[in-house]
Tab-separated table of C-alpha atoms in Angstrom:
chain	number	residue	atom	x	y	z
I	1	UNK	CA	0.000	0.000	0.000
I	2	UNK	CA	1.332	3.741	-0.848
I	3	UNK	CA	1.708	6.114	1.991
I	4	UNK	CA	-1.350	8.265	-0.167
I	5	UNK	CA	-3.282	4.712	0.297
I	6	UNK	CA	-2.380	4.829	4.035
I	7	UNK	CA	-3.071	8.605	4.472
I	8	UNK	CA	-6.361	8.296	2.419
I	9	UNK	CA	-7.840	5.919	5.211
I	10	UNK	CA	-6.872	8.039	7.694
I	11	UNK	CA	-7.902	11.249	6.250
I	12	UNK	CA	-10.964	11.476	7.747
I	13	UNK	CA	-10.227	9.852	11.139
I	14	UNK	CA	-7.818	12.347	11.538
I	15	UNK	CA	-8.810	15.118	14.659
I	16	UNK	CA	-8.632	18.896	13.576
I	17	UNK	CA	-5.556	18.729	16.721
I	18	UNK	CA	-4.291	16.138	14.775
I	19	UNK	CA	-3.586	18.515	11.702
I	20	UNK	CA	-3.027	21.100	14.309
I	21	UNK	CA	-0.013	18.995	15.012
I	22	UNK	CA	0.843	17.955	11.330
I	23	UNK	CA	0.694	21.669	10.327
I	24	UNK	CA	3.153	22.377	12.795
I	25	UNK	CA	5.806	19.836	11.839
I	26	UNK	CA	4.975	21.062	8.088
I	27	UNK	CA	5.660	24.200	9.386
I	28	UNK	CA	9.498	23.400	10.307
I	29	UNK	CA	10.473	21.483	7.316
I	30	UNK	CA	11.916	25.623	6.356
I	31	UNK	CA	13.854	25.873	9.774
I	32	UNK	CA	14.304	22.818	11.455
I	33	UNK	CA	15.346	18.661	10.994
I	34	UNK	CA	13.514	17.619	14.190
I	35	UNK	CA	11.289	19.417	16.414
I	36	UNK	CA	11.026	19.328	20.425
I	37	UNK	CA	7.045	18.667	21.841
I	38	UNK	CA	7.728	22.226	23.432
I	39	UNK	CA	7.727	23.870	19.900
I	40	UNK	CA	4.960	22.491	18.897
I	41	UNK	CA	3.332	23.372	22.028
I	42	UNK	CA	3.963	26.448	21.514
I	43	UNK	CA	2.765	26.317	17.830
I	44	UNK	CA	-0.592	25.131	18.136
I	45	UNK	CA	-1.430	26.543	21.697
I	46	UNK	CA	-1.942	22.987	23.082
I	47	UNK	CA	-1.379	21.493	26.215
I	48	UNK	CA	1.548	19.313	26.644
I	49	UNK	CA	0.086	16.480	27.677
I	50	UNK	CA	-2.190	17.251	24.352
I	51	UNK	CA	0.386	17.377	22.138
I	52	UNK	CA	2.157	13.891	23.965
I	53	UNK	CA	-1.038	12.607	23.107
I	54	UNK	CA	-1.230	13.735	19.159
I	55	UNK	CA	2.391	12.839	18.738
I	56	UNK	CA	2.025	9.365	20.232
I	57	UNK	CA	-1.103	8.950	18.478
I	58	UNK	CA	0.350	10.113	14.811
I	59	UNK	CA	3.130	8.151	14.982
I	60	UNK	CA	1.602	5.327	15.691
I	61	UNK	CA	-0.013	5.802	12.273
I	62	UNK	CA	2.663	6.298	10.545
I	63	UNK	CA	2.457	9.979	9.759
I	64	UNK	CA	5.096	11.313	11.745
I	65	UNK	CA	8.630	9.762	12.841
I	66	UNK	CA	10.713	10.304	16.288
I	67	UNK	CA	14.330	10.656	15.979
I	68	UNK	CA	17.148	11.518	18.199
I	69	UNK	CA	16.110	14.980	18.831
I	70	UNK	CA	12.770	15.540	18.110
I	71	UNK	CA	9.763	14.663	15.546
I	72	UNK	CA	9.528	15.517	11.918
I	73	UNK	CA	6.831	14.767	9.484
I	74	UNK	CA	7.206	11.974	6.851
I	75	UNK	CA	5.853	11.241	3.493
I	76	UNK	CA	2.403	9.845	4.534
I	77	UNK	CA	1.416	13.104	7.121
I	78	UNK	CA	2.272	15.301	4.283
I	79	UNK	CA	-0.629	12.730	2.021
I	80	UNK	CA	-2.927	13.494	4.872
I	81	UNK	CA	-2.225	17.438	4.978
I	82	UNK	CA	-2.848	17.544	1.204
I	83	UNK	CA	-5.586	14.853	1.171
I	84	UNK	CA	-7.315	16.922	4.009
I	85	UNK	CA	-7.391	20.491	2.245
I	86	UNK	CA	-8.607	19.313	-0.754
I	87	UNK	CA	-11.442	17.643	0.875
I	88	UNK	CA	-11.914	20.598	2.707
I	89	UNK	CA	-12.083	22.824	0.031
I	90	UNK	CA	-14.736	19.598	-1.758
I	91	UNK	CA	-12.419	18.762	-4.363
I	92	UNK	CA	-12.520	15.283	-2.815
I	93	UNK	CA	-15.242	12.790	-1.474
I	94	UNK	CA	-13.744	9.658	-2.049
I	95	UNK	CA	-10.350	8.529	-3.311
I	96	UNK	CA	-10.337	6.083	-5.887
I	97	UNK	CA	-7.976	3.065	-7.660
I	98	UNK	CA	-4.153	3.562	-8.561
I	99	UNK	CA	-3.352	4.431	-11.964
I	100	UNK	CA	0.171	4.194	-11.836
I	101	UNK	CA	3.468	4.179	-9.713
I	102	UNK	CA	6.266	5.812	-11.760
I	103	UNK	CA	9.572	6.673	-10.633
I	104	UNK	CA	8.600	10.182	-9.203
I	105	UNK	CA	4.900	10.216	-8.855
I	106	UNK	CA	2.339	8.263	-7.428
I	107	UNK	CA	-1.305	8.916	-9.550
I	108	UNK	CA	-4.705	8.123	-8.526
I	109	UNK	CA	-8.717	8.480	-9.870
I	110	UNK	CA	-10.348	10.422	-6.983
I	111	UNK	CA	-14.231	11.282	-7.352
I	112	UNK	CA	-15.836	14.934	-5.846
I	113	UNK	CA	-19.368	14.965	-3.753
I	114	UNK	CA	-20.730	14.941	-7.781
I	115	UNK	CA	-18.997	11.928	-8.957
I	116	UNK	CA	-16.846	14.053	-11.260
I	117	UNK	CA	-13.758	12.184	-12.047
I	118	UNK	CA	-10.336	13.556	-11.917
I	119	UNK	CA	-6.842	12.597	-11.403
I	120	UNK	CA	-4.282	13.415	-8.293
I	121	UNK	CA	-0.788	13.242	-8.645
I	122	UNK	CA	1.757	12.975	-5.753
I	123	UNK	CA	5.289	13.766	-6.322
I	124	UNK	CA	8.099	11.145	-4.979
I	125	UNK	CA	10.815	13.250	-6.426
I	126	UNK	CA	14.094	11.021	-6.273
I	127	UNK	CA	12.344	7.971	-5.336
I	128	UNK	CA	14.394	5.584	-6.229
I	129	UNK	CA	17.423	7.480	-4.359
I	130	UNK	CA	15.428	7.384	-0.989
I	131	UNK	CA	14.502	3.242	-1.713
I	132	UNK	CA	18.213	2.792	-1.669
I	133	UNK	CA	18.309	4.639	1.716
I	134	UNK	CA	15.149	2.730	3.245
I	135	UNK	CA	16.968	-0.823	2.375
I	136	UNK	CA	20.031	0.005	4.451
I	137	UNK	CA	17.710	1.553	7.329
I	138	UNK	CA	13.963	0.972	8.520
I	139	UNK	CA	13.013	4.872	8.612
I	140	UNK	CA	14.671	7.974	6.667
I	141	UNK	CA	16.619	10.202	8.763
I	142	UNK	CA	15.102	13.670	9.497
I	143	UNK	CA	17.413	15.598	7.233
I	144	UNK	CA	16.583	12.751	4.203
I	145	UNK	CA	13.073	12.838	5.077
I	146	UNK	CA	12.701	17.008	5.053
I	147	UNK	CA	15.239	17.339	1.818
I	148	UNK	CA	12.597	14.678	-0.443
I	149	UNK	CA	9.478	16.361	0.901
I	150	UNK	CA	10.329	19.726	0.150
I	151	UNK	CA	11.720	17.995	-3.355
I	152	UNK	CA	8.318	16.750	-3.600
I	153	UNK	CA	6.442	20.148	-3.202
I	154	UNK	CA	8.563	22.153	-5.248
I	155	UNK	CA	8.440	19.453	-8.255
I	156	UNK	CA	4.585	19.780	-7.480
I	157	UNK	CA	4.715	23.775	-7.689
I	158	UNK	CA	6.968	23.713	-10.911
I	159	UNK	CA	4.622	21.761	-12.882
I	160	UNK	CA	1.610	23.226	-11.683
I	161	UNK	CA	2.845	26.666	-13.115
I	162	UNK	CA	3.800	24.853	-16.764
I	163	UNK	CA	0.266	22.944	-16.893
I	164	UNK	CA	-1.530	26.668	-16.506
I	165	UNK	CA	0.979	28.748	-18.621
I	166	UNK	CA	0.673	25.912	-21.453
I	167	UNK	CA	-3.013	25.608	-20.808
I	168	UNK	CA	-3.847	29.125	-21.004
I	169	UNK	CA	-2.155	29.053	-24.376
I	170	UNK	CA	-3.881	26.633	-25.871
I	171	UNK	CA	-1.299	23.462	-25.559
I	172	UNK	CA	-2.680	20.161	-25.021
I	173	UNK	CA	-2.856	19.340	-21.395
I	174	UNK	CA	-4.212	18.020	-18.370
I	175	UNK	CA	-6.100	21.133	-16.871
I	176	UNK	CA	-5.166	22.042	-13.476
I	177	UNK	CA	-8.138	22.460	-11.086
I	178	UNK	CA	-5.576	22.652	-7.300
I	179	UNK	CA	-2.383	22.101	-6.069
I	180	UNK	CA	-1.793	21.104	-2.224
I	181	UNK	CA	1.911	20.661	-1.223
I	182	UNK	CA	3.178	18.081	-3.180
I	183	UNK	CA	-0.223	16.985	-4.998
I	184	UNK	CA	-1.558	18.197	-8.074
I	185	UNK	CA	-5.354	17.889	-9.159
I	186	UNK	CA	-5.963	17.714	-12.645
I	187	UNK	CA	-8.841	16.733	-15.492
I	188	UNK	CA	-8.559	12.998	-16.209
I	189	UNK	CA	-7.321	11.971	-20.079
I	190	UNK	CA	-9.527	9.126	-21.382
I	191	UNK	CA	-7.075	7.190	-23.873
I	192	UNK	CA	-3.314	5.127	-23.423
I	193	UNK	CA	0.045	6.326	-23.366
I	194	UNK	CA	1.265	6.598	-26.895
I	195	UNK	CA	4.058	4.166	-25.864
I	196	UNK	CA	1.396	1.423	-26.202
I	197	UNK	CA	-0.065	2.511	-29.484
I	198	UNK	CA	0.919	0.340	-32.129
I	199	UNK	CA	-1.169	1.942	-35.300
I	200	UNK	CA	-2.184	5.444	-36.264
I	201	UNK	CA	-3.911	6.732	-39.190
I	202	UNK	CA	-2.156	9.576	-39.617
I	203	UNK	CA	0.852	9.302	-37.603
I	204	UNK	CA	1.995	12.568	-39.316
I	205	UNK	CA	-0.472	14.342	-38.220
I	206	UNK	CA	0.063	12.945	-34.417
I	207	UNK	CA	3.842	14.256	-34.823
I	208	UNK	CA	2.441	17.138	-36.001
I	209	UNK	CA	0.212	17.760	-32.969
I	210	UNK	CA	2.388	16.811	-30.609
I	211	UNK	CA	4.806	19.707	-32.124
I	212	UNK	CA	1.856	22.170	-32.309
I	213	UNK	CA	1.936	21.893	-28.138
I	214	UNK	CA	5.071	21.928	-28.080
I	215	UNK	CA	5.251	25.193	-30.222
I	216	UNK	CA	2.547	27.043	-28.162
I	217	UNK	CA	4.362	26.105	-25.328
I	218	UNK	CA	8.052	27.528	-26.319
I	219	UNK	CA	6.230	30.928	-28.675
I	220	UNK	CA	3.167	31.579	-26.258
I	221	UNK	CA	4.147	30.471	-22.647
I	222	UNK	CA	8.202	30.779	-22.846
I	223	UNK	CA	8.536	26.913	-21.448
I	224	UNK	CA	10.735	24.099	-22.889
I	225	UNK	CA	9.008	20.582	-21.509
I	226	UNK	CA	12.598	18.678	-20.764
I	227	UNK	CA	11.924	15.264	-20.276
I	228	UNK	CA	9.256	14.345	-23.247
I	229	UNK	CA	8.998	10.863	-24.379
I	230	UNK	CA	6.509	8.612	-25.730
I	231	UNK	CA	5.448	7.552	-21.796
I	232	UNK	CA	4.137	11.141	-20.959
I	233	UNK	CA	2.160	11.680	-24.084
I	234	UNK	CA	-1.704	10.546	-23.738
I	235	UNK	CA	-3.355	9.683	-27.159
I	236	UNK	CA	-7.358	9.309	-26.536
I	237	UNK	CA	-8.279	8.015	-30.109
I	238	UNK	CA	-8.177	11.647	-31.470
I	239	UNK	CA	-5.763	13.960	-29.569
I	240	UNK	CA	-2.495	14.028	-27.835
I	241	UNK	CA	-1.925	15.153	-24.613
I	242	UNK	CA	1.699	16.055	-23.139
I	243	UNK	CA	1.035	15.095	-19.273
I	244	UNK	CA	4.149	15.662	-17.078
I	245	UNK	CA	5.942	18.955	-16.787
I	246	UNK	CA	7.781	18.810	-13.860
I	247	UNK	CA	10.985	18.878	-15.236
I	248	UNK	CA	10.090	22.206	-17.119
I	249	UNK	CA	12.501	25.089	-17.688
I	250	UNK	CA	11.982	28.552	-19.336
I	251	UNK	CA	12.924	29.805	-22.672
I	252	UNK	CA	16.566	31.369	-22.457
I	253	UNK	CA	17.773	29.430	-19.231
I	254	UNK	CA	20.994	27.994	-19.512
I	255	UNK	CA	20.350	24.107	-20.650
I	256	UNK	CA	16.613	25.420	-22.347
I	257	UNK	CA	18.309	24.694	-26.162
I	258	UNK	CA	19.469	21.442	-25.042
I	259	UNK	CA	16.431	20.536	-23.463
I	260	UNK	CA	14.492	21.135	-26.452
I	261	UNK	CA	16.588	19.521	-28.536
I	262	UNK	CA	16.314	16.242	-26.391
I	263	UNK	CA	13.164	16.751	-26.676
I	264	UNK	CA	12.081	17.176	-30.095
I	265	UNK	CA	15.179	14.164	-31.024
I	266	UNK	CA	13.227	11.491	-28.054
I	267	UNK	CA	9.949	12.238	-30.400
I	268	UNK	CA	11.244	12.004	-33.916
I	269	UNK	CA	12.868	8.916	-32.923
I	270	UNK	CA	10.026	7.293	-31.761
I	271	UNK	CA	7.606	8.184	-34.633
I	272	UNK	CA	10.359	7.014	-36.982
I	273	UNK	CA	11.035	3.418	-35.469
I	274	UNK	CA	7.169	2.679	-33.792
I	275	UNK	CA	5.414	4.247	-37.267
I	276	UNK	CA	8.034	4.807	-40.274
I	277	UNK	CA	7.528	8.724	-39.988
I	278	UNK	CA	10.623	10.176	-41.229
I	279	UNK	CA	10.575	14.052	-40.236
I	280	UNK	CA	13.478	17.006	-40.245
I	281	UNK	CA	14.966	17.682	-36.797
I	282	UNK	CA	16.369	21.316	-38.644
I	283	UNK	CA	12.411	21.453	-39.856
I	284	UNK	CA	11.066	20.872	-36.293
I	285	UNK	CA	13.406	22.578	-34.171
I	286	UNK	CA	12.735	25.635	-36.339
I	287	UNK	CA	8.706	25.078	-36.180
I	288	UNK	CA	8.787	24.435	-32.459
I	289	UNK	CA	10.468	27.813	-31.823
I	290	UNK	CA	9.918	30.440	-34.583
I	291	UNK	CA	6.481	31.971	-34.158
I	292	UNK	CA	5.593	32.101	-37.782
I	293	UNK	CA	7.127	28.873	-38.977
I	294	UNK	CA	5.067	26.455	-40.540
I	295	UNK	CA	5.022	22.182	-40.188
């Protein structure tokens, strides 16, 4: 089970001096590794033997961890702080199956009070790093632990900011409806990663598409993707949508022509050995980022 699996069952068991106490230890993942029971006393304006009680009580589920000097929150308390304010806010009433575990994100259907449908991404920036770690040792260490969630948020926050700015231009993708922390909520594609496709019609025109995003993205928006590949485009039958940003840079930063150029090479090369397209780099790169270029 994922810690959003674990903090999703807990999410509504959870006390408001529960979060009272998880806001606090969010609170020092800026300033501090661990923190004493007197700071968060002080914090949340509880009574000591309160807050013994919260802490004993959260880390028995898992949310928080103890170490040599103090508490500090862990991966699962910061699902339940996210998971909490968007049911709060009733983006959430129920959390729904898995649809996938990558390498740095964990995604899952979750359903408002309406039964609207949408998808909610949490970011394990690094993962695989930090599973290393966890087989030498049972728990992270504070510093490990604080270093991946604030990883986590700011991978959330960068990709929340390319998913508007492309959106608002017209690119195809996943529209953003909230960000929490290290989760981002988002309209749910219907279709399959184009790395499973296996036929197109008009695979030309699907190169072309994918470019056309790509274009409004770099002209309109001033954003270079920087990790696209056939596994983060979503083809639903008709359109294709680019899904993960989080690696985005803008236009005129140091590695942005690189990026681009990674880009735009991962692509051609996939169109050209999956469906036999054969298509300019010079013509692409030069579509992609002259405004009045044409495909």
């Amino acid at each position: 089970m994922s810690t959003a699996e674990v903090a999703a069952n807990l999410v509504r068991a959870l006390e408001p001096r529960d979060y009272r106490v998880l806001h606090a230890l969010e609170r020092a993942l800026d300033y501090f590794e661990q923190v004493k029971a007197d700071y968060i006393e002080k914090v949340t304006g509880l009574h000591e033997d309160e807050v013994a009680y919260r802490l004993g009580r959260l880390r028995g589920m898992g949310l928080i961890a103890k170490g040599e000097s103090g508490y500090y929150l862990v991966s699962s308390g910061l699902d339940a702080i996210a998971l909490n304010a968007l049911v709060q806010a009733g983006y959430i009433s129920s959390f729904g199956g898995n649809v996938g575990i990558g390498k740095e994100a964990d995604v899952f259907d979750v359903l408002d009070d309406r039964g609207k449908m949408y998808v909610l991404k949490f970011y394990r920036i690094g993962r695989t790093s930090f599973r290393n770690v966890r087989r030498k040792r049972k728990i992270m260490s504070a510093e490990e632990s604080n270093v991946w969630l604030k990883a986590c948020i700011n991978a959330a926050k960068r990709e929340a900011w390319a998913l508007s700015k492309v959106y608002s231009v017209g690119g195809l993708v996943p529209k953003i409806f909230a960000r929490e922390r290290h989760a981002i909520l988002m309209e749910k594609i219907e279709g399959v990663m184009l790395n499973r496709v296996r036929f197109l019609e008009d695979p030309l025109n699907g190169l072309k598409e994918i470019f056309r995003t790509l274009k409004k993205a770099y002209v309109k928006a001033g954003i270079v993707n920087g990790d696209l590949s056939e596994y983060n485009i979503m083809y639903d039958g008709k359109s294709y949508y680019v899904i993960d940003w989080p690696q985005a840079v803008e236009v005129g930063s140091p590695n942005s022509q690189y990026l681009i150029t990674r880009d735009i090479n991962n692509i051609l090369k996939f169109f050209g050995k999956r469906f036999k397209v054969q298509y300019s780099f010079e013509k692409a790169l030069k579509y992609i980022t002259l405004p009045y270029t044409r495909f």
